[in-house]
Short mmCIF file of C-alpha atoms and ligand atoms in Angstrom, two decimals:
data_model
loop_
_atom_site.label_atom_id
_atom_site.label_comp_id
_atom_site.label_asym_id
_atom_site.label_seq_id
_atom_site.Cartn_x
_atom_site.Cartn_y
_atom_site.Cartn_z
CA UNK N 22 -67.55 68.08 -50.87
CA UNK N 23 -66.15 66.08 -48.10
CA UNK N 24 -62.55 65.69 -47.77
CA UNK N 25 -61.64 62.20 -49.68
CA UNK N 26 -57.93 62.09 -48.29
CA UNK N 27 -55.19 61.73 -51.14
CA UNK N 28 -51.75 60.81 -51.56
CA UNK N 29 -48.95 62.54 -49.82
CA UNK N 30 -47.30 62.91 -53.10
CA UNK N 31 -46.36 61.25 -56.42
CA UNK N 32 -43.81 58.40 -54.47
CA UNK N 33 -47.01 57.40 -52.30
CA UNK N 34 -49.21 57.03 -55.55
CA UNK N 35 -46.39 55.17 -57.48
CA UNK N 36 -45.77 53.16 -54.36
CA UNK N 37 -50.01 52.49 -53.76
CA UNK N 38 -50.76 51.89 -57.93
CA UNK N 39 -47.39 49.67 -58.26
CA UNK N 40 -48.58 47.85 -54.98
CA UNK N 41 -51.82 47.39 -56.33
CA UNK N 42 -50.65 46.01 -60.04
CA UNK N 43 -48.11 43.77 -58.11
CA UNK N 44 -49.69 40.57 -56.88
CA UNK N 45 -50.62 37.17 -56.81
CA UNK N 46 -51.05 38.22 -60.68
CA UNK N 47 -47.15 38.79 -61.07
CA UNK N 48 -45.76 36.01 -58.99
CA UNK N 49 -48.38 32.89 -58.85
CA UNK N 50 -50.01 33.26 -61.90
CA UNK N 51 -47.86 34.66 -64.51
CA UNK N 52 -45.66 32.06 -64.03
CA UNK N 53 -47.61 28.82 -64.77
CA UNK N 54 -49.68 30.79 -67.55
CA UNK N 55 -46.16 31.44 -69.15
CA UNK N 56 -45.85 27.80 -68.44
CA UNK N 57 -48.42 27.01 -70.65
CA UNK N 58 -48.35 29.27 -73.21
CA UNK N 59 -44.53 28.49 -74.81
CA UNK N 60 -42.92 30.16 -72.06
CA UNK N 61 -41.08 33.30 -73.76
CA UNK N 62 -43.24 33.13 -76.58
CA UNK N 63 -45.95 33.95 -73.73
CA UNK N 64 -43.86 36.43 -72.39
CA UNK N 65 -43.22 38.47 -75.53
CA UNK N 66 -47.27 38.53 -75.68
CA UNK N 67 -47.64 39.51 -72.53
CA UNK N 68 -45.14 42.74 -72.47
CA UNK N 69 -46.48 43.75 -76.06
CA UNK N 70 -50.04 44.10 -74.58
CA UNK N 71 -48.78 45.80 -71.56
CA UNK N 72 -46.85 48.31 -73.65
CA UNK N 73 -49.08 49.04 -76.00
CA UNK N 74 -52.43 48.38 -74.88
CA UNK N 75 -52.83 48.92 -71.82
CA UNK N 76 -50.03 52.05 -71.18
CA UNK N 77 -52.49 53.88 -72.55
CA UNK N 78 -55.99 52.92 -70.72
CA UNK N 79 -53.80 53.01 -67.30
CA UNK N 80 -52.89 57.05 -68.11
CA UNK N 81 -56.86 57.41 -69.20
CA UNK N 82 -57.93 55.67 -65.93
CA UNK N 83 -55.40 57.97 -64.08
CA UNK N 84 -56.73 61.33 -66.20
CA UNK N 85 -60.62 60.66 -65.59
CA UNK N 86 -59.81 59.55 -62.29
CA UNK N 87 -57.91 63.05 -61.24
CA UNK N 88 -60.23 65.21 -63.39
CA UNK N 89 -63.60 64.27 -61.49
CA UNK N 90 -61.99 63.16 -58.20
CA UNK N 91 -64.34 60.48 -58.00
CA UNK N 92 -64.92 56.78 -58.24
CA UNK N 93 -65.61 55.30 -61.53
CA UNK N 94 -69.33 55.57 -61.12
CA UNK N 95 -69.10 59.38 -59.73
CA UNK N 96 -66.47 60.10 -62.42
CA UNK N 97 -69.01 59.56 -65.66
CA UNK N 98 -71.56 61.34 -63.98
CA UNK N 99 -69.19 64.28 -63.60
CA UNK N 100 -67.97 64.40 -66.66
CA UNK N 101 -71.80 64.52 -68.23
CA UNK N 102 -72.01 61.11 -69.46
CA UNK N 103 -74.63 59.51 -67.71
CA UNK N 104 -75.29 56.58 -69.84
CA UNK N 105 -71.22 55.54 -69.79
CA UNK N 106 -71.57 55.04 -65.85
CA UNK N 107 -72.03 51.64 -66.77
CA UNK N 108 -68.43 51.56 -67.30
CA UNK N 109 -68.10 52.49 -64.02
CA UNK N 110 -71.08 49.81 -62.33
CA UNK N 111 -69.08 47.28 -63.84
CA UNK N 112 -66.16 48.36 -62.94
CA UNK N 113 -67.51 48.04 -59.48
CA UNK N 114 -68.82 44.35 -59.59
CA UNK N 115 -65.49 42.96 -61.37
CA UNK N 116 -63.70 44.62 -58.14
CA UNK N 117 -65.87 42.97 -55.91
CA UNK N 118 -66.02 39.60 -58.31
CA UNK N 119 -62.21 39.91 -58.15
CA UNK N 120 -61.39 40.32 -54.40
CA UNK N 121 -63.92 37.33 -53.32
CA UNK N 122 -61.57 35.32 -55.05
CA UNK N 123 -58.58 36.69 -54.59
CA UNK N 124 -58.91 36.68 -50.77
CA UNK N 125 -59.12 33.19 -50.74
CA UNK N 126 -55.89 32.38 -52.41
CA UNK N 127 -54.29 35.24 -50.75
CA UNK N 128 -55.36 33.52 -47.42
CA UNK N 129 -53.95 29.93 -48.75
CA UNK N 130 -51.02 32.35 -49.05
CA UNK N 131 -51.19 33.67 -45.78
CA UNK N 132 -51.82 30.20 -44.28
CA UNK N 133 -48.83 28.89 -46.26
CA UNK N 134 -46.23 31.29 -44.50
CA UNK N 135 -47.60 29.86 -40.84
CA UNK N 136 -47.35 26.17 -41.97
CA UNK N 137 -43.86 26.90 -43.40
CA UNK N 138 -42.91 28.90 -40.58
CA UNK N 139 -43.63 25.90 -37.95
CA UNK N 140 -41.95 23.43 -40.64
CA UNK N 141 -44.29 21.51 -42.08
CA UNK N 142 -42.49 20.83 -45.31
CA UNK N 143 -45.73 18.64 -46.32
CA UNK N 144 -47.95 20.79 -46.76
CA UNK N 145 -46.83 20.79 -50.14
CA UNK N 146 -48.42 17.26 -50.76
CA UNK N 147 -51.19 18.10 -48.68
CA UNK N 148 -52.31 21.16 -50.75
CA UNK N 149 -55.58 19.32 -51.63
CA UNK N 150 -56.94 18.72 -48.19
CA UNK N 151 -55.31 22.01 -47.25
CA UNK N 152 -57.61 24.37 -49.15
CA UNK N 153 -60.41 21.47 -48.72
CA UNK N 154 -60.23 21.98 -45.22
CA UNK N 155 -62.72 24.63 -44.72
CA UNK N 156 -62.25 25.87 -40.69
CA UNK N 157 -58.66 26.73 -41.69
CA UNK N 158 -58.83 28.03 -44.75
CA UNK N 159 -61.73 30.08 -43.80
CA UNK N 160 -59.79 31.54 -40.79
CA UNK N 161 -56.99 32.66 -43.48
CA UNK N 162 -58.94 34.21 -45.64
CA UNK N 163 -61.21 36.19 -42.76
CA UNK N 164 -57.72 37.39 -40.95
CA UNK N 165 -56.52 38.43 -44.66
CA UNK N 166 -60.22 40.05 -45.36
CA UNK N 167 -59.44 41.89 -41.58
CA UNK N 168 -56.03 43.25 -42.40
CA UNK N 169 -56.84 44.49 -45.55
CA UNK N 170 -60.06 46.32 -44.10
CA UNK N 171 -58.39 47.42 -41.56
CA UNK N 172 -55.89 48.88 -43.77
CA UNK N 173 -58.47 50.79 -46.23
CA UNK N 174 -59.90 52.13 -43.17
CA UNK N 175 -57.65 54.02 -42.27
CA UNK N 176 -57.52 56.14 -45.52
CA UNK N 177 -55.47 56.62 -48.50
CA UNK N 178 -52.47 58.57 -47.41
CA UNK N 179 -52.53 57.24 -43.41
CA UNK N 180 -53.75 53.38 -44.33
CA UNK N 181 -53.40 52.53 -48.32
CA UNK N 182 -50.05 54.41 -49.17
CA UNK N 183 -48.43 54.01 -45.67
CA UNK N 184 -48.84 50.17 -45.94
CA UNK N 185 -47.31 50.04 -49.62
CA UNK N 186 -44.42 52.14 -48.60
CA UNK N 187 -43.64 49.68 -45.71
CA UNK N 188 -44.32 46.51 -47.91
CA UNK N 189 -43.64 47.73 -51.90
CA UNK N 190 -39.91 48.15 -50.78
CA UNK N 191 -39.80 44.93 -48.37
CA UNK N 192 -40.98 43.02 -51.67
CA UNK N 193 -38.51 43.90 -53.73
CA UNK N 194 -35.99 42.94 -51.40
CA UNK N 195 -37.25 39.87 -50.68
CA UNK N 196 -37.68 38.36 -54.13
CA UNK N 197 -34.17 40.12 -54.85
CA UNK N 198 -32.56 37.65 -52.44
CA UNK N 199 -34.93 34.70 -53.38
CA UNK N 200 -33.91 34.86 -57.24
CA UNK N 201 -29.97 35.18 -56.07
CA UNK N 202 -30.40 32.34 -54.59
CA UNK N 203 -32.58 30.02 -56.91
CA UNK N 204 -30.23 30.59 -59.21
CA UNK N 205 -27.40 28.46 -57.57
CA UNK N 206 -29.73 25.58 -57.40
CA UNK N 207 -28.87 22.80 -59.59
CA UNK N 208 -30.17 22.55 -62.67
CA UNK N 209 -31.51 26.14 -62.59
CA UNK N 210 -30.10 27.09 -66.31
CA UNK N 211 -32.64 24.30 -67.67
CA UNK N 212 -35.43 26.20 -65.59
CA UNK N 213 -34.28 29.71 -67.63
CA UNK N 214 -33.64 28.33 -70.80
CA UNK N 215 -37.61 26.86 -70.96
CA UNK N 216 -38.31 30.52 -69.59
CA UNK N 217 -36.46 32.49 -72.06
CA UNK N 218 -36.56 30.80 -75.50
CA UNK N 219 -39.65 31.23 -77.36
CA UNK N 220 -41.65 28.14 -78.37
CA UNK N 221 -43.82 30.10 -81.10
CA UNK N 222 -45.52 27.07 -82.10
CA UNK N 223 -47.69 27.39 -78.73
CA UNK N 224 -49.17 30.66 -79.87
CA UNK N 225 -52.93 29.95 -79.91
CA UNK N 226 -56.40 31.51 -79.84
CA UNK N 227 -56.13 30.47 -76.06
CA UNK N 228 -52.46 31.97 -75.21
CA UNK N 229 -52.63 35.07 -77.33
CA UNK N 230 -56.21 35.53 -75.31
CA UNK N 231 -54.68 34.23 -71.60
CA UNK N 232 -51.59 36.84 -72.47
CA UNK N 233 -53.81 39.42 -72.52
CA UNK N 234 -56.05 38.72 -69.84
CA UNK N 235 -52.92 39.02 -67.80
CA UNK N 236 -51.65 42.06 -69.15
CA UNK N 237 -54.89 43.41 -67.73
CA UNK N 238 -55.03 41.84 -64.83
CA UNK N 239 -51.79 42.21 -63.83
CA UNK N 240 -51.86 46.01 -64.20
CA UNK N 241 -55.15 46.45 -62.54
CA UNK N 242 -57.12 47.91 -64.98
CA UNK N 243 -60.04 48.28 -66.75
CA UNK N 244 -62.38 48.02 -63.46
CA UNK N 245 -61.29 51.40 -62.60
CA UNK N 246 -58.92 50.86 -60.09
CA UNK N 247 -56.96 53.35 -61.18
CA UNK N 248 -59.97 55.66 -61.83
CA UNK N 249 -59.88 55.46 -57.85
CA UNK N 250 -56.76 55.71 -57.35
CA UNK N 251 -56.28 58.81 -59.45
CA UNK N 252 -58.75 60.68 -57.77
CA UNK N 253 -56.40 61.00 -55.05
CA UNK N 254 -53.70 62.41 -56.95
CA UNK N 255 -52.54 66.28 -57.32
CA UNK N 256 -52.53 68.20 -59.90
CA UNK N 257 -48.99 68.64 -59.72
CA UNK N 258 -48.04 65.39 -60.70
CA UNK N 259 -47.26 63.93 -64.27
CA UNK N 260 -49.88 61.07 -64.88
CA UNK N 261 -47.55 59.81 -67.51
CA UNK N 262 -44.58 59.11 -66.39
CA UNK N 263 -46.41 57.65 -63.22
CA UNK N 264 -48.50 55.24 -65.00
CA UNK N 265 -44.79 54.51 -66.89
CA UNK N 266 -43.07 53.89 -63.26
CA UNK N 267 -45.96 51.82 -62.48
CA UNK N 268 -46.28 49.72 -65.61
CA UNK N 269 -42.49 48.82 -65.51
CA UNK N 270 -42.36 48.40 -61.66
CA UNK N 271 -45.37 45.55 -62.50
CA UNK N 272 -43.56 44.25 -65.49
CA UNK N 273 -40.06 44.16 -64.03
CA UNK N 274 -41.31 42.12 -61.33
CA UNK N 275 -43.30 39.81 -63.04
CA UNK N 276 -40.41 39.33 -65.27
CA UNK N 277 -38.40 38.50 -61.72
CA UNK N 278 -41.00 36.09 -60.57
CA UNK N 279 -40.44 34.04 -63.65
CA UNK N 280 -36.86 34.53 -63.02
CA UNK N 281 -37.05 32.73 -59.14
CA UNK N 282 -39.54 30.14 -60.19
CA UNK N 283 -38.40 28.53 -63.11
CA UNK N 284 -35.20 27.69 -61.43
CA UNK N 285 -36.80 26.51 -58.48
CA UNK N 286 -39.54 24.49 -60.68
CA UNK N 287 -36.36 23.00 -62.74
CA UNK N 288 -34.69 22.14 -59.31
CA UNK N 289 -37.90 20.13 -57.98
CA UNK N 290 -38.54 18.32 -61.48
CA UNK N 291 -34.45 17.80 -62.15
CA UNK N 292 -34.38 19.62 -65.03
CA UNK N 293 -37.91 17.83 -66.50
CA UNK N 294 -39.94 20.80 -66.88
CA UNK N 295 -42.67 18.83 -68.66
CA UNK N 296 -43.60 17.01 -65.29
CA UNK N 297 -43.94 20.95 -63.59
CA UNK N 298 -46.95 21.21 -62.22
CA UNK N 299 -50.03 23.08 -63.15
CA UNK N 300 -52.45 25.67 -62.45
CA UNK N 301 -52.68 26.86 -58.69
CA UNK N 302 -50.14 23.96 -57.25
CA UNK N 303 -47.13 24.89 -58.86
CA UNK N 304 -46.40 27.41 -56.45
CA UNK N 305 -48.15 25.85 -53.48
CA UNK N 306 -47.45 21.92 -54.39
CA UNK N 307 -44.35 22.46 -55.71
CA UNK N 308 -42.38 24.84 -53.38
CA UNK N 309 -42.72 23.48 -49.72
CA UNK N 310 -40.94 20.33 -51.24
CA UNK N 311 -37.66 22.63 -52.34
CA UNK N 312 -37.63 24.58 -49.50
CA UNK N 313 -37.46 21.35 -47.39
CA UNK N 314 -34.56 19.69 -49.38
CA UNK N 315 -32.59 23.01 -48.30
CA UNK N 316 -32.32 21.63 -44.79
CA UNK N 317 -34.73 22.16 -41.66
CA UNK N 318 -33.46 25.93 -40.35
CA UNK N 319 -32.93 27.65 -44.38
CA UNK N 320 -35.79 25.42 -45.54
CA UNK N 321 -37.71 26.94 -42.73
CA UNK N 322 -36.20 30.68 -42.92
CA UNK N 323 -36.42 30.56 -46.97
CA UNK N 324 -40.10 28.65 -47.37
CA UNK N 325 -41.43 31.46 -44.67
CA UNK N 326 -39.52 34.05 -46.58
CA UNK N 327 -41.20 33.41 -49.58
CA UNK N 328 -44.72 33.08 -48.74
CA UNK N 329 -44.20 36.11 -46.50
CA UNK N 330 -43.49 38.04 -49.48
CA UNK N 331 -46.85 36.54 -51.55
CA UNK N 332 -49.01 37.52 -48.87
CA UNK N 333 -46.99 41.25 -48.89
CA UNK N 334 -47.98 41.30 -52.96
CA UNK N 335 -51.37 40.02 -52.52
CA UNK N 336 -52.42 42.83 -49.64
CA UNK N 337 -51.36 46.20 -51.44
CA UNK N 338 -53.63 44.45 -54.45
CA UNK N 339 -56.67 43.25 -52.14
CA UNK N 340 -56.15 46.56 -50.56
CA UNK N 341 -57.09 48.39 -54.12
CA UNK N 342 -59.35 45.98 -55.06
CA UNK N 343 -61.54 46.77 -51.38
CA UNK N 344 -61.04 50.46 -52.19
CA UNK N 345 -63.07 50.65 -55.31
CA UNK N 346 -66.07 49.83 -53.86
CA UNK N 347 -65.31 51.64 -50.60
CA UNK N 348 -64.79 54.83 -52.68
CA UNK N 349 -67.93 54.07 -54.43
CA UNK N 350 -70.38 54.08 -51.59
CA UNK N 351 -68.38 56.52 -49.40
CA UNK N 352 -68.91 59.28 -52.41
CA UNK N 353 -72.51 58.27 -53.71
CA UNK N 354 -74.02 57.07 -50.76
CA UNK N 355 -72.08 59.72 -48.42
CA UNK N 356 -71.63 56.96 -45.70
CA UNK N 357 -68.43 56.96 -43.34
CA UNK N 358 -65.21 55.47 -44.60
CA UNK N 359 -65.12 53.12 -41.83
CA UNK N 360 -68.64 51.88 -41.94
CA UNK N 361 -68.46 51.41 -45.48
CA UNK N 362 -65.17 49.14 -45.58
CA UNK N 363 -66.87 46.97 -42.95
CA UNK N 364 -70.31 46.99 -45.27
CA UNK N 365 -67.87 46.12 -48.56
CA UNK N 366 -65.85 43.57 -47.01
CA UNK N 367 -68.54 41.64 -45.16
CA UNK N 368 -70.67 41.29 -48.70
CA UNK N 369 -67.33 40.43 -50.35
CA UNK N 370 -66.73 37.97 -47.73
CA UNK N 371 -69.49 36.10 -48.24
CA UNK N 372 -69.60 36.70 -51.95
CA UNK N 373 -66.45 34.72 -51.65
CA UNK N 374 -68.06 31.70 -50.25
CA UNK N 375 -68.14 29.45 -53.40
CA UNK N 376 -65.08 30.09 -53.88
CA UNK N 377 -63.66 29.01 -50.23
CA UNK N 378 -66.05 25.86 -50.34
CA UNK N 379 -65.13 24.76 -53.97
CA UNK N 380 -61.66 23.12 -53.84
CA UNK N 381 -62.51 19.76 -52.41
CA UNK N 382 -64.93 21.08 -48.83
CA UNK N 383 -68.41 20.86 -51.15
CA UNK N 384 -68.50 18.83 -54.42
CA UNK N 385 -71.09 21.17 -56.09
CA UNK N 386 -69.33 24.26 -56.19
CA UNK N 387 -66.37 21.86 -56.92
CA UNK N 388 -67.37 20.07 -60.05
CA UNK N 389 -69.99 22.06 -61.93
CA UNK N 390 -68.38 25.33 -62.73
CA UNK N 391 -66.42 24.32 -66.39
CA UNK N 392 -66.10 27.11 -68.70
CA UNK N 393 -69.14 26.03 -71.80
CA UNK N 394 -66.10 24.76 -73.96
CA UNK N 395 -62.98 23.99 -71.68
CA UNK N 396 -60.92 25.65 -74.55
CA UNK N 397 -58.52 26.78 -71.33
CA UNK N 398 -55.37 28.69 -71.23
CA UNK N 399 -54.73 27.92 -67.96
CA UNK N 400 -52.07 25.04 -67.08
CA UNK N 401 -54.93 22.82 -65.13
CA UNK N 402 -56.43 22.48 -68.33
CA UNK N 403 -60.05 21.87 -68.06
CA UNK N 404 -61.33 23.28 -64.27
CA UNK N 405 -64.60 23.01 -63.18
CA UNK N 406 -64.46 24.24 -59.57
CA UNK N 407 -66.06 27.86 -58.75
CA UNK N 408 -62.79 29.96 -58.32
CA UNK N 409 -61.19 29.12 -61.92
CA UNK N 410 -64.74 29.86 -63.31
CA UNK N 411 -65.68 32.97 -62.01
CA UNK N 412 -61.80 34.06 -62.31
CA UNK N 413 -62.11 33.48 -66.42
CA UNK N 414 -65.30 35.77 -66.46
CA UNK N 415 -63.78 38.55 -64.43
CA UNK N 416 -60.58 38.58 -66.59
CA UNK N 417 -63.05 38.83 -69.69
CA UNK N 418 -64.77 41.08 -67.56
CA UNK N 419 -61.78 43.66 -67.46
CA UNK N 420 -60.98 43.60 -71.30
CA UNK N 421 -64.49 44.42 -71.68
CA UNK N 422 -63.72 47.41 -69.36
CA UNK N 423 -60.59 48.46 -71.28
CA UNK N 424 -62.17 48.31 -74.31
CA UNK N 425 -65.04 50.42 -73.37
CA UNK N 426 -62.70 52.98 -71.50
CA UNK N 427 -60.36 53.67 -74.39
CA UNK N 428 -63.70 54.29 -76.79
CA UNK N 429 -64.75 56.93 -74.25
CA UNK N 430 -61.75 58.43 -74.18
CA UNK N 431 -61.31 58.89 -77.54
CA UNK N 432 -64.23 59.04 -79.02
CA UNK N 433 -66.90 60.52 -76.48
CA UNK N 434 -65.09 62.15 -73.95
CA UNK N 435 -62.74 63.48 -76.74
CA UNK N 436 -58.60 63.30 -77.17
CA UNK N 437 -58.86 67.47 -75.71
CA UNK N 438 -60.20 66.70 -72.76
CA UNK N 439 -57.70 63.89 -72.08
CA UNK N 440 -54.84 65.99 -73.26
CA UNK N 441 -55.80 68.78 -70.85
CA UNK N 442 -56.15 67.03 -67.99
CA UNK N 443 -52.42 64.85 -68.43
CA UNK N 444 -51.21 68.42 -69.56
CA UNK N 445 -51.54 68.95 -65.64
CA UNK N 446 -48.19 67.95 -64.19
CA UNK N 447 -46.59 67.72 -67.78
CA UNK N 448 -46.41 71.07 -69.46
CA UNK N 449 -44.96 69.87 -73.05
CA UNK N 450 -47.31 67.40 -72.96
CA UNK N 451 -49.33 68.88 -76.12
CA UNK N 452 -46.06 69.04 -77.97
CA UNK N 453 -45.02 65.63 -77.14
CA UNK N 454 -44.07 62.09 -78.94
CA UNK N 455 -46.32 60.54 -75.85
CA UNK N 456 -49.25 62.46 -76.36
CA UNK N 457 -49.26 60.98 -80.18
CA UNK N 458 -48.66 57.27 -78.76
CA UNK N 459 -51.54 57.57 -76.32
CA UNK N 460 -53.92 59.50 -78.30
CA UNK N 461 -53.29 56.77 -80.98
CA UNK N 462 -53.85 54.47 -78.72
CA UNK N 463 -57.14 55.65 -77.10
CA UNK N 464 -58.52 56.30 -80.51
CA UNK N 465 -57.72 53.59 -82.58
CA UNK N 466 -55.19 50.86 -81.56
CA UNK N 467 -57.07 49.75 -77.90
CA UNK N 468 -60.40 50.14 -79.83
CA UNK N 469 -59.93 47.81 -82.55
CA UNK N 470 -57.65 45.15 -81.41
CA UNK N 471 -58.88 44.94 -78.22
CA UNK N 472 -62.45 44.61 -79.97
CA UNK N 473 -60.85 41.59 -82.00
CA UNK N 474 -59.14 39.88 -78.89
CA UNK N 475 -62.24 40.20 -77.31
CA UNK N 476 -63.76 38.17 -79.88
CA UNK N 477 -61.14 35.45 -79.82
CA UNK N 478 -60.90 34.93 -76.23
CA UNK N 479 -64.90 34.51 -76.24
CA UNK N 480 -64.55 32.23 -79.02
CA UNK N 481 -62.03 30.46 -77.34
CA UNK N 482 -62.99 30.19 -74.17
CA UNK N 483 -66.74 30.50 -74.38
CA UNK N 484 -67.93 28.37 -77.41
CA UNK N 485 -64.83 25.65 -78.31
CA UNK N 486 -63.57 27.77 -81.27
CA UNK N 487 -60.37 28.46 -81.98
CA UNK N 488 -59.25 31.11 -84.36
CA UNK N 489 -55.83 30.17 -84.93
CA UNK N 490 -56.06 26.73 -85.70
CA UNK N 491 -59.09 27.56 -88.39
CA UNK N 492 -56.76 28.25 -91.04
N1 LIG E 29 -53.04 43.35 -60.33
C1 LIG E 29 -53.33 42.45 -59.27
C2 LIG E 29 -52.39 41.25 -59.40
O1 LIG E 29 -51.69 41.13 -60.35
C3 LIG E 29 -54.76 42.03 -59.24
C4 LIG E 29 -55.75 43.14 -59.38
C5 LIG E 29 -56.60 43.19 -60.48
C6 LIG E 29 -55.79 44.18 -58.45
C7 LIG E 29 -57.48 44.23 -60.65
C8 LIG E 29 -56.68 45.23 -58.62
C9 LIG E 29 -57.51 45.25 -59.71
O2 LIG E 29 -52.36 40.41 -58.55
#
């Protein structure tokens, strides 16, 4: 077999999966979802799923993932299972589904750090004709499509882990210093105190589903990310306690994220969080206007700052998401790295076209895309433009892919096979609590209850019903 590259050690696969889970998931998204779904109440969801749910698919992931040393497609085949490549197919299209989108928000991202950095506080107003304004936006999200290609192409332990261990650490820095300071703005406490106290009433079919959906999407899984990314891991190293580092790394700072914007959303509505705004703008409508009230040279300094550090987050993700289907076609089709990253990202790229012409440039791909019921966790309610719409299916998309994952684990592939391969790295593995949790887990608990979320958040979102408010 070819040499595939791998990670220098278990820091540069920590470093590369944390970077990957980290994202426009953890800091513009969670935030207005918790927003909208009771705030804490949202965020007690949100860490249950991660803990219990989807700890365990992220150490399967890793396991089948270092057992075949393959991408997901390659890894089914290996392990016999022909017929469960699907898994892996799909796996393949929600990576590709998810990085046409994601590039173009990760270039409004991009673009936002340029317009801050030259001072032009109204952007923040203008965030309408901003992403309707096609030449630009398109520019942003082709530079961000380079860099990250550029990036993958280079390999895993010379491109994809050098790049998170320059930017993982310079993010964590950065939104260090940026929740410091949001929390000596005025009125900041009201900002916390909407984050941190439950509102239970606002548990619905739509939040308990949305909660989840993030808890996936946040951590990267169930499109085989991770499958990937473990391929490229030794042996040596103890997939559990990784995939731990990893899930609280992505936690932790989505936890942060809440903990700079709320204060900074508080600050810009004076304490009204009711008027915060929804959906996509309430990180780019709502910041340039604070940053500008801090004075032209910090509002300048701080508003770059912080947009510098979403564009950081989104690369190490759009970085993983890219690598999927590189690895795919590099291993199956036995085409160069190189060649195949500029293949991948150039059918991405324009896979990603509805979704860089629907915000305001062309009205159909604007107004026609609404969910069949606009039952709609998100804060913008009911959206009908392309990106929102084909963002829902791929979140579905993933808890489809957990769900089938865990029921191959532990119920084709077999709980022995999974034990032997963590057992790699983790000698008392067989004899530990962990193995219990997970093998629980892989067997039973993801099975089931991700089977019944499944069914709500189809309900929900898919045909108007509700199963919360039924009884
Ligand atoms: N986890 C990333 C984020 O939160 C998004 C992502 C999803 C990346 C799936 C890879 C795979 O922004």
């Amino acid at each position: 077999m070819a040499n595939r590259g791998g990670f220098s050690n278990k820091l540069g696969f920590i470093l590369a999966a944390a970077g990957s889970a980290v994202g426009l998931g953890n800091i513009w998204k969670f935030p207005f979802e918790v927003g909208n779904g009771g705030g804490a109440a949202f965020v007690f969801m949100y860490l249950g799923f991660c803990f219990l749910l989807c700890f365990p698919v992220m150490v399967t992931e890793i396991a089948i993932g270092r057992k075949t040393q393959l991408n997901p497609v390659g890894a089914f085949k290996a392990l016999g299972y022909n017929n469960w490549k699907f898994i892996g197919l799909l796996g393949i299209a929600s990576g590709v589904i998810i990085l046409s989108f994601y590039n173009v928000i990760a270039g409004w991202a991009f673009g936002y750090f340029f317009e801050m950095a030259t001072g032009n506080f109204e952007i923040g107003k203008n965030f309408g004709p901003f992403v309707a304004n096609v030449t630009k936006v398109g520019l942003y999200a082709i530079l961000f499509m380079v860099l990250t290609a550029f990036i993958v192409s280079r390999g895993v332990s010379g491109g994809i882990e050098k790049a998170a261990r320059l930017l993982m650490p310079a993010l964590i820095i950065m939104i260090l210093c940026l929740v410091g300071y949001s929390l000596t703005l005025p009125n900041a406490m009201t900002g916390l105190k909407f984050y941190l106290f439950p509102n239970f009433s606002a548990i619905n079919g739509a939040t308990l589903g949305g909660a989840l959906r993030q808890a996936f999407f946040s951590l990267s899984l169930g499109m085989g990310a991770l499958i990937t990314y473990g391929s490229y891991v030794s042996k040596k190293d103890n997939i559990v306690s990784s995939a731990a580092f990893i899930t609280l790394t992505d936690v932790g700072i989505a936890f942060i994220a809440g903990l700079m914007m709320f204060p900074l959303v508080s600050y810009s509505t004076q304490g009204n969080m009711s008027d915060m705004e929804g959906g996509a703008g309430l990180i780019f409508a709502t910041l340039p206007g604070v940053f500008e009230t801090l004075g032209p040279l910090l509002g300048i300094i701080v508003g770059a700052f912080f947009f510098l550090l979403l564009s950081f987050a989104a690369l190490t993700s759009t970085v993983s998401l890219l690598e999927v289907p590189v690895a795919y076609v590099v291993d199956e089709f036995k085409i160069r790295r190189s060649n195949a990253v500029i293949l991948v990202a150039i059918v991405v790229f324009l896979f990603g076209l509805p979704s860089l012409l629907g915000n305001g440039a062309v009205d159909f791909f604007t107004n026609n895309f609404a969910l069949p019921f606009g039952s709609d966790s998100s804060a913008t309610g009911y959206s009908s433009d392309f990106l929102s719409f084909v963002a829902k299916i791929a979140d579905t998309l993933l808890l489809f892919g957990g769900l089938a994952i865990s029921i191959f684990a532990g119920h084709v592939w077999k709980k022995h096979n999974l034990d032997e391969e963590i057992s790699f790295g983790f000698e008392n593995y067989k004899t530990s609590l962990v193995r219990k949790l997970i093998n629980l887990g892989v067997t039973i608990i993801c099975p089931l209850v991700l089977f019944l979320l499944l069914v709500v958040v189809l309900l929900s979102n898919f045909a108007g019903i509700d199963v919360f408010t039924m009884f």
